[in-house]
mmCIF file of C-alpha atoms in Angstrom:
data_model
loop_
_atom_site.group_PDB
_atom_site.id
_atom_site.type_symbol
_atom_site.label_atom_id
_atom_site.label_comp_id
_atom_site.label_asym_id
_atom_site.label_seq_id
_atom_site.Cartn_x
_atom_site.Cartn_y
_atom_site.Cartn_z
ATOM 1 C CA MET A 1 112.673 109.596 97.470
ATOM 2 C CA ALA A 2 110.020 112.094 98.549
ATOM 3 C CA ARG A 3 112.659 114.798 98.980
ATOM 4 C CA ALA A 4 114.193 114.031 95.586
ATOM 5 C CA LEU A 5 110.811 114.190 93.857
ATOM 6 C CA ILE A 6 109.774 117.530 95.352
ATOM 7 C CA ASP A 7 113.256 118.980 94.845
ATOM 8 C CA ALA A 8 113.053 118.043 91.159
ATOM 9 C CA ARG A 9 109.670 119.773 90.928
ATOM 10 C CA ALA A 10 110.802 122.882 92.796
ATOM 11 C CA GLY A 11 114.079 123.077 90.872
ATOM 12 C CA LYS A 12 112.482 122.250 87.510
ATOM 13 C CA THR A 13 115.082 119.529 87.153
ATOM 14 C CA PRO A 14 114.360 116.687 84.711
ATOM 15 C CA LEU A 15 114.629 113.179 86.149
ATOM 16 C CA THR A 16 116.042 110.637 83.729
ATOM 17 C CA ALA A 17 115.551 107.862 86.284
ATOM 18 C CA TYR A 18 113.339 107.323 89.307
ATOM 19 C CA PRO A 19 115.225 108.552 92.413
ATOM 20 C CA GLY A 20 115.494 105.263 94.284
ATOM 21 C CA PRO A 21 113.790 101.864 94.338
ATOM 22 C CA MET A 22 110.461 102.139 92.571
ATOM 23 C CA PRO A 23 107.463 101.551 94.873
ATOM 24 C CA GLN A 24 105.868 98.187 94.204
ATOM 25 C CA THR A 25 102.602 98.659 96.106
ATOM 26 C CA MET A 26 100.099 101.477 96.516
ATOM 27 C CA ALA A 27 100.873 101.523 100.243
ATOM 28 C CA GLU A 28 104.530 102.267 99.451
ATOM 29 C CA ALA A 29 103.467 104.919 96.932
ATOM 30 C CA TYR A 30 101.219 106.721 99.412
ATOM 31 C CA THR A 31 103.930 106.613 102.071
ATOM 32 C CA ILE A 32 106.185 108.533 99.663
ATOM 33 C CA GLN A 33 103.332 110.846 98.650
ATOM 34 C CA ASP A 34 102.378 111.637 102.259
ATOM 35 C CA ARG A 35 105.975 112.431 103.132
ATOM 36 C CA ALA A 36 106.317 114.653 100.057
ATOM 37 C CA ILE A 37 103.156 116.587 100.972
ATOM 38 C CA ALA A 38 104.516 117.165 104.472
ATOM 39 C CA LEU A 39 107.895 118.308 103.172
ATOM 40 C CA ASP A 40 106.303 120.493 100.497
ATOM 41 C CA GLY A 41 104.305 122.491 103.036
ATOM 42 C CA ARG A 42 101.733 123.900 100.626
ATOM 43 C CA ARG A 43 98.019 123.550 101.341
ATOM 44 C CA VAL A 44 96.140 120.864 99.445
ATOM 45 C CA GLY A 45 92.970 122.202 97.816
ATOM 46 C CA GLY A 46 91.921 119.105 95.919
ATOM 47 C CA TRP A 47 92.796 115.610 94.730
ATOM 48 C CA LYS A 48 93.073 114.083 91.297
ATOM 49 C CA VAL A 49 91.724 110.592 90.751
ATOM 50 C CA GLY A 50 93.076 108.402 87.974
ATOM 51 C CA ARG A 51 92.246 104.930 86.724
ATOM 52 C CA ILE A 52 94.495 101.910 87.162
ATOM 53 C CA ALA A 53 94.628 99.794 84.005
ATOM 54 C CA PRO A 54 92.397 96.700 84.189
ATOM 55 C CA ASP A 55 95.326 94.296 83.801
ATOM 56 C CA LEU A 56 97.016 95.851 86.859
ATOM 57 C CA VAL A 57 94.010 95.968 89.202
ATOM 58 C CA GLU A 58 94.666 92.598 90.828
ATOM 59 C CA ARG A 59 98.364 93.320 91.358
ATOM 60 C CA TYR A 60 97.779 96.742 92.953
ATOM 61 C CA GLY A 61 94.592 95.915 94.813
ATOM 62 C CA GLY A 62 92.280 98.556 93.316
ATOM 63 C CA ASN A 63 91.176 100.337 90.175
ATOM 64 C CA ARG A 64 91.971 103.973 91.060
ATOM 65 C CA LEU A 65 94.823 106.113 92.374
ATOM 66 C CA THR A 66 94.990 109.643 93.736
ATOM 67 C CA GLY A 67 97.367 112.566 94.158
ATOM 68 C CA PRO A 68 97.193 116.053 95.685
ATOM 69 C CA ILE A 69 96.328 119.282 93.886
ATOM 70 C CA PHE A 70 97.747 122.290 95.709
ATOM 71 C CA VAL A 71 95.736 125.462 96.260
ATOM 72 C CA ASP A 72 98.234 127.625 94.376
ATOM 73 C CA GLU A 73 97.817 125.407 91.299
ATOM 74 C CA ILE A 74 94.009 125.598 91.135
ATOM 75 C CA PHE A 75 92.787 128.264 88.713
ATOM 76 C CA GLY A 76 89.235 129.555 88.441
ATOM 77 C CA GLY A 77 87.649 132.697 87.075
ATOM 78 C CA VAL A 78 90.247 133.132 84.318
ATOM 79 C CA ALA A 79 89.016 132.659 80.759
ATOM 80 C CA LEU A 80 92.248 131.159 79.425
ATOM 81 C CA PRO A 81 94.805 130.561 82.196
ATOM 82 C CA THR A 82 98.396 129.760 81.282
ATOM 83 C CA MET A 83 99.408 126.494 82.912
ATOM 84 C CA PRO A 84 103.050 125.551 83.494
ATOM 85 C CA VAL A 85 104.412 122.075 82.742
ATOM 86 C CA TYR A 86 107.802 120.373 82.913
ATOM 87 C CA ALA A 87 108.890 120.709 79.299
ATOM 88 C CA ASP A 88 111.640 118.082 79.628
ATOM 89 C CA GLY A 89 109.458 115.722 81.657
ATOM 90 C CA PHE A 90 105.926 114.487 81.071
ATOM 91 C CA ALA A 91 103.001 116.810 80.295
ATOM 92 C CA ALA A 92 99.372 116.181 79.359
ATOM 93 C CA ALA A 93 95.923 117.775 79.499
ATOM 94 C CA GLU A 94 92.776 115.872 80.480
ATOM 95 C CA ALA A 95 89.099 116.834 80.246
ATOM 96 C CA GLU A 96 87.517 116.045 83.612
ATOM 97 C CA VAL A 97 84.391 116.604 85.671
ATOM 98 C CA LEU A 98 85.224 118.302 88.984
ATOM 99 C CA LEU A 99 83.306 117.679 92.190
ATOM 100 C CA CYS A 100 83.459 120.015 95.188
ATOM 101 C CA PHE A 101 82.931 118.472 98.612
ATOM 102 C CA GLY A 102 80.712 120.051 101.211
ATOM 103 C CA ALA A 103 80.687 118.554 104.705
ATOM 104 C CA VAL A 104 81.832 114.930 104.561
ATOM 105 C CA GLY A 105 81.794 113.970 108.240
ATOM 106 C CA THR A 106 82.392 110.435 109.480
ATOM 107 C CA ARG A 107 79.368 108.587 108.134
ATOM 108 C CA ASP A 108 79.643 105.722 105.690
ATOM 109 C CA TYR A 109 78.740 106.381 102.061
ATOM 110 C CA ASP A 110 77.823 104.325 99.030
ATOM 111 C CA ILE A 111 77.658 105.288 95.366
ATOM 112 C CA ASP A 112 74.220 106.841 95.810
ATOM 113 C CA SER A 113 74.531 108.557 99.189
ATOM 114 C CA VAL A 114 77.914 110.123 98.364
ATOM 115 C CA ARG A 115 76.039 112.672 96.252
ATOM 116 C CA SER A 116 74.732 114.216 99.491
ATOM 117 C CA CYS A 117 78.176 115.532 100.422
ATOM 118 C CA ILE A 118 78.863 117.095 97.003
ATOM 119 C CA ALA A 119 78.257 120.853 96.966
ATOM 120 C CA ASP A 120 79.073 121.678 93.336
ATOM 121 C CA VAL A 121 79.958 120.016 90.042
ATOM 122 C CA ARG A 122 81.986 121.775 87.357
ATOM 123 C CA THR A 123 83.672 121.151 84.082
ATOM 124 C CA GLY A 124 87.445 121.401 83.995
ATOM 125 C CA ILE A 125 90.863 120.381 82.787
ATOM 126 C CA GLU A 126 93.550 118.634 84.798
ATOM 127 C CA ILE A 127 97.149 119.319 83.880
ATOM 128 C CA ALA A 128 99.308 116.246 84.404
ATOM 129 C CA SER A 129 103.041 116.890 84.530
ATOM 130 C CA SER A 130 106.127 115.480 86.219
ATOM 131 C CA PRO A 131 109.887 116.016 85.941
ATOM 132 C CA PHE A 132 110.106 112.232 85.427
ATOM 133 C CA ALA A 133 109.296 111.742 81.743
ATOM 134 C CA GLU A 134 108.662 108.005 82.221
ATOM 135 C CA ILE A 135 106.232 108.460 85.109
ATOM 136 C CA ASN A 136 103.390 106.583 83.424
ATOM 137 C CA LEU A 137 105.552 103.724 82.120
ATOM 138 C CA HIS A 138 106.290 101.956 85.410
ATOM 139 C CA GLY A 139 102.881 101.296 86.904
ATOM 140 C CA PRO A 140 100.410 103.181 89.106
ATOM 141 C CA ALA A 141 102.536 103.106 92.261
ATOM 142 C CA VAL A 142 105.262 105.164 90.598
ATOM 143 C CA THR A 143 102.635 107.559 89.232
ATOM 144 C CA ALA A 144 100.990 107.974 92.647
ATOM 145 C CA SER A 145 104.294 108.514 94.425
ATOM 146 C CA ASP A 146 104.947 111.744 92.487
ATOM 147 C CA TYR A 147 101.724 113.574 93.365
ATOM 148 C CA GLY A 148 99.773 111.306 91.038
ATOM 149 C CA ASN A 149 101.401 113.151 88.124
ATOM 150 C CA ASN A 150 99.390 116.327 88.835
ATOM 151 C CA LYS A 151 100.510 119.877 88.068
ATOM 152 C CA GLY A 152 97.324 121.903 88.219
ATOM 153 C CA LEU A 153 93.585 122.209 87.783
ATOM 154 C CA ILE A 154 91.399 124.598 85.782
ATOM 155 C CA LEU A 155 87.925 125.161 87.216
ATOM 156 C CA GLY A 156 85.521 125.606 84.341
ATOM 157 C CA PRO A 157 81.848 126.628 84.355
ATOM 158 C CA PRO A 158 79.464 124.729 86.632
ATOM 159 C CA ILE A 159 77.104 122.067 85.334
ATOM 160 C CA ALA A 160 73.654 123.482 86.013
ATOM 161 C CA GLY A 161 71.191 121.044 87.558
ATOM 162 C CA TRP A 162 73.886 118.418 88.043
ATOM 163 C CA GLN A 163 71.778 116.652 90.668
ATOM 164 C CA ASP A 164 69.393 115.518 87.937
ATOM 165 C CA ALA A 165 71.713 115.651 84.921
ATOM 166 C CA ASP A 166 72.725 112.483 83.063
ATOM 167 C CA LEU A 167 76.442 113.040 83.606
ATOM 168 C CA ILE A 168 77.427 109.532 82.522
ATOM 169 C CA HIS A 169 76.162 110.094 78.978
ATOM 170 C CA MET A 170 77.309 113.706 78.577
ATOM 171 C CA PRO A 171 79.469 114.015 75.430
ATOM 172 C CA VAL A 172 82.933 115.439 76.018
ATOM 173 C CA GLU A 173 85.577 116.438 73.469
ATOM 174 C CA MET A 174 89.176 117.567 73.856
ATOM 175 C CA ALA A 175 91.086 119.611 71.309
ATOM 176 C CA ILE A 176 94.715 120.713 71.171
ATOM 177 C CA ASP A 177 95.465 123.741 69.010
ATOM 178 C CA GLY A 178 91.962 123.465 67.595
ATOM 179 C CA GLU A 179 92.282 119.831 66.482
ATOM 180 C CA THR A 180 90.100 117.227 68.210
ATOM 181 C CA VAL A 181 92.256 114.599 69.912
ATOM 182 C CA GLY A 182 89.603 112.735 71.875
ATOM 183 C CA ALA A 183 85.849 112.339 72.312
ATOM 184 C CA ALA A 184 83.954 110.163 74.793
ATOM 185 C CA THR A 185 81.381 109.993 77.556
ATOM 186 C CA MET A 186 81.839 108.943 81.183
ATOM 187 C CA GLU A 187 80.356 105.503 80.486
ATOM 188 C CA GLY A 188 83.879 104.072 80.405
ATOM 189 C CA MET A 189 84.878 105.622 83.749
ATOM 190 C CA LEU A 190 84.154 102.645 86.019
ATOM 191 C CA ASP A 191 81.240 103.856 88.209
ATOM 192 C CA GLY A 192 81.588 107.472 87.073
ATOM 193 C CA PRO A 193 82.606 110.687 88.836
ATOM 194 C CA PHE A 194 80.683 109.929 92.019
ATOM 195 C CA GLY A 195 82.535 106.639 92.223
ATOM 196 C CA SER A 196 85.746 108.675 92.173
ATOM 197 C CA ALA A 197 84.445 110.779 95.071
ATOM 198 C CA LEU A 198 83.576 107.639 97.038
ATOM 199 C CA PHE A 199 87.018 106.171 96.371
ATOM 200 C CA LEU A 200 88.661 109.382 97.537
ATOM 201 C CA ILE A 201 86.722 109.490 100.797
ATOM 202 C CA ASN A 202 87.718 105.918 101.584
ATOM 203 C CA ILE A 203 91.400 106.197 100.636
ATOM 204 C CA LEU A 204 91.910 109.470 102.503
ATOM 205 C CA ARG A 205 90.217 108.107 105.620
ATOM 206 C CA ALA A 206 92.584 105.150 105.489
ATOM 207 C CA ARG A 207 95.474 107.641 105.396
ATOM 208 C CA ASP A 208 94.004 109.789 108.222
ATOM 209 C CA ILE A 209 93.595 112.775 105.896
ATOM 210 C CA ALA A 210 90.548 114.961 106.519
ATOM 211 C CA ILE A 211 88.470 116.320 103.641
ATOM 212 C CA ALA A 212 87.687 119.959 104.336
ATOM 213 C CA PRO A 213 84.592 121.572 102.816
ATOM 214 C CA GLY A 214 85.556 123.156 99.504
ATOM 215 C CA THR A 215 87.986 120.372 98.566
ATOM 216 C CA TRP A 216 87.913 119.553 94.852
ATOM 217 C CA VAL A 217 88.158 116.139 93.262
ATOM 218 C CA SER A 218 89.206 115.870 89.635
ATOM 219 C CA ALA A 219 87.264 112.728 88.858
ATOM 220 C CA GLY A 220 89.303 111.186 86.034
ATOM 221 C CA ALA A 221 90.232 111.618 82.390
ATOM 222 C CA ILE A 222 87.158 111.301 80.173
ATOM 223 C CA THR A 223 88.616 111.443 76.661
ATOM 224 C CA GLY A 224 92.106 110.183 77.504
ATOM 225 C CA ILE A 225 95.497 111.487 78.558
ATOM 226 C CA HIS A 226 96.567 113.889 75.831
ATOM 227 C CA GLU A 227 100.245 114.805 75.803
ATOM 228 C CA ILE A 228 100.894 118.496 75.285
ATOM 229 C CA ARG A 229 103.839 120.879 74.836
ATOM 230 C CA PRO A 230 104.607 124.458 75.877
ATOM 231 C CA GLY A 231 103.106 126.888 73.401
ATOM 232 C CA GLN A 232 100.065 124.735 72.717
ATOM 233 C CA ARG A 233 96.462 125.377 73.715
ATOM 234 C CA ALA A 234 93.968 122.869 75.106
ATOM 235 C CA GLU A 235 90.192 123.201 75.042
ATOM 236 C CA ALA A 236 87.558 120.824 76.411
ATOM 237 C CA LEU A 237 83.952 120.929 75.237
ATOM 238 C CA PHE A 238 81.263 119.498 77.520
ATOM 239 C CA ASP A 239 77.736 118.695 76.348
ATOM 240 C CA GLY A 240 78.386 120.548 73.113
ATOM 241 C CA LYS A 241 78.171 123.953 74.806
ATOM 242 C CA ILE A 242 80.430 124.368 77.859
ATOM 243 C CA ARG A 243 84.013 125.270 76.991
ATOM 244 C CA VAL A 244 87.085 125.178 79.220
ATOM 245 C CA GLY A 245 90.500 126.122 77.888
ATOM 246 C CA CYS A 246 94.086 126.916 78.794
ATOM 247 C CA SER A 247 97.415 127.628 77.205
ATOM 248 C CA ILE A 248 100.592 125.800 78.147
ATOM 249 C CA LYS A 249 103.967 127.236 79.067
ATOM 250 C CA SER A 250 107.260 125.787 80.259
ATOM 251 C CA TYR A 251 107.635 125.730 84.032
#
C-alpha cells in the first residue's frame, strides 16, 4: 500500500479507490506512512498536524494526526509561490500557524514548557493534496496513511513577539480568488498550536523519529479546509495585517 501511494504521487496518477485494505487504526496508518517515507527517500523538513473529528476520537484513540512535509515542498522567501496539486485528486489550502523547533532533546514537556523548544513562529499556508480524491471521506487513518494529505507548505512572515502574543485570539481569514471563504481564531483548535507541537513530539518519539532543529510543524487548519483548483489563488490574512499567498497549478 505504501508503494502504491507513493507511486501514485510520483506518477501523478489518480486513485479511484484506496490501494488495498483501508487502515482501521492509527497504528496501521503510521506503519504505512513510515514505510512510504522510507521508500520515498526525500528528507522530511516538517510535519503537518490535523484534527480528528470529535465523534471519531474514541475510536481512533486521539484527537490529532500527522504527516510528513518534505524539504523540497517547503517554500519560503517567495512572495507568491506556485504550489502544485493533484488536479484529479483532492486539493485544499489551509491557513495555519507554523512553529519551528529548536533543540528538543529527551526531556518531558507539557503544554507550557513545550514553548521552550520553539525557535520561531510564522504565518503560513498548508497545501493539502492527494491522488486519492476520497482521502478525507474514510476516516483519519486513511488520511494519515497518505502523508496526512500534505503536498506542501508556504512559510509566511514571522509573528513578532510571539512569546507574549495572544495567538489563540488572533483573527485569521482565508480568501480564494479574492473572496473570503473562512474566518476564525485558534480558540477552536483544541489546546492551540503549542498543543500541536506537544502532540508531535510525543507521537514521533513513539515512532522513534528524531526531531532535528529547524523542523517545522504546521499546527492545524484555523479557518477550515478550503478546496481549491489549479488556476486559483489563495491568500491568508493574519491579525488583519500579515498576508501569505500562493497560486495553484496542476501537478
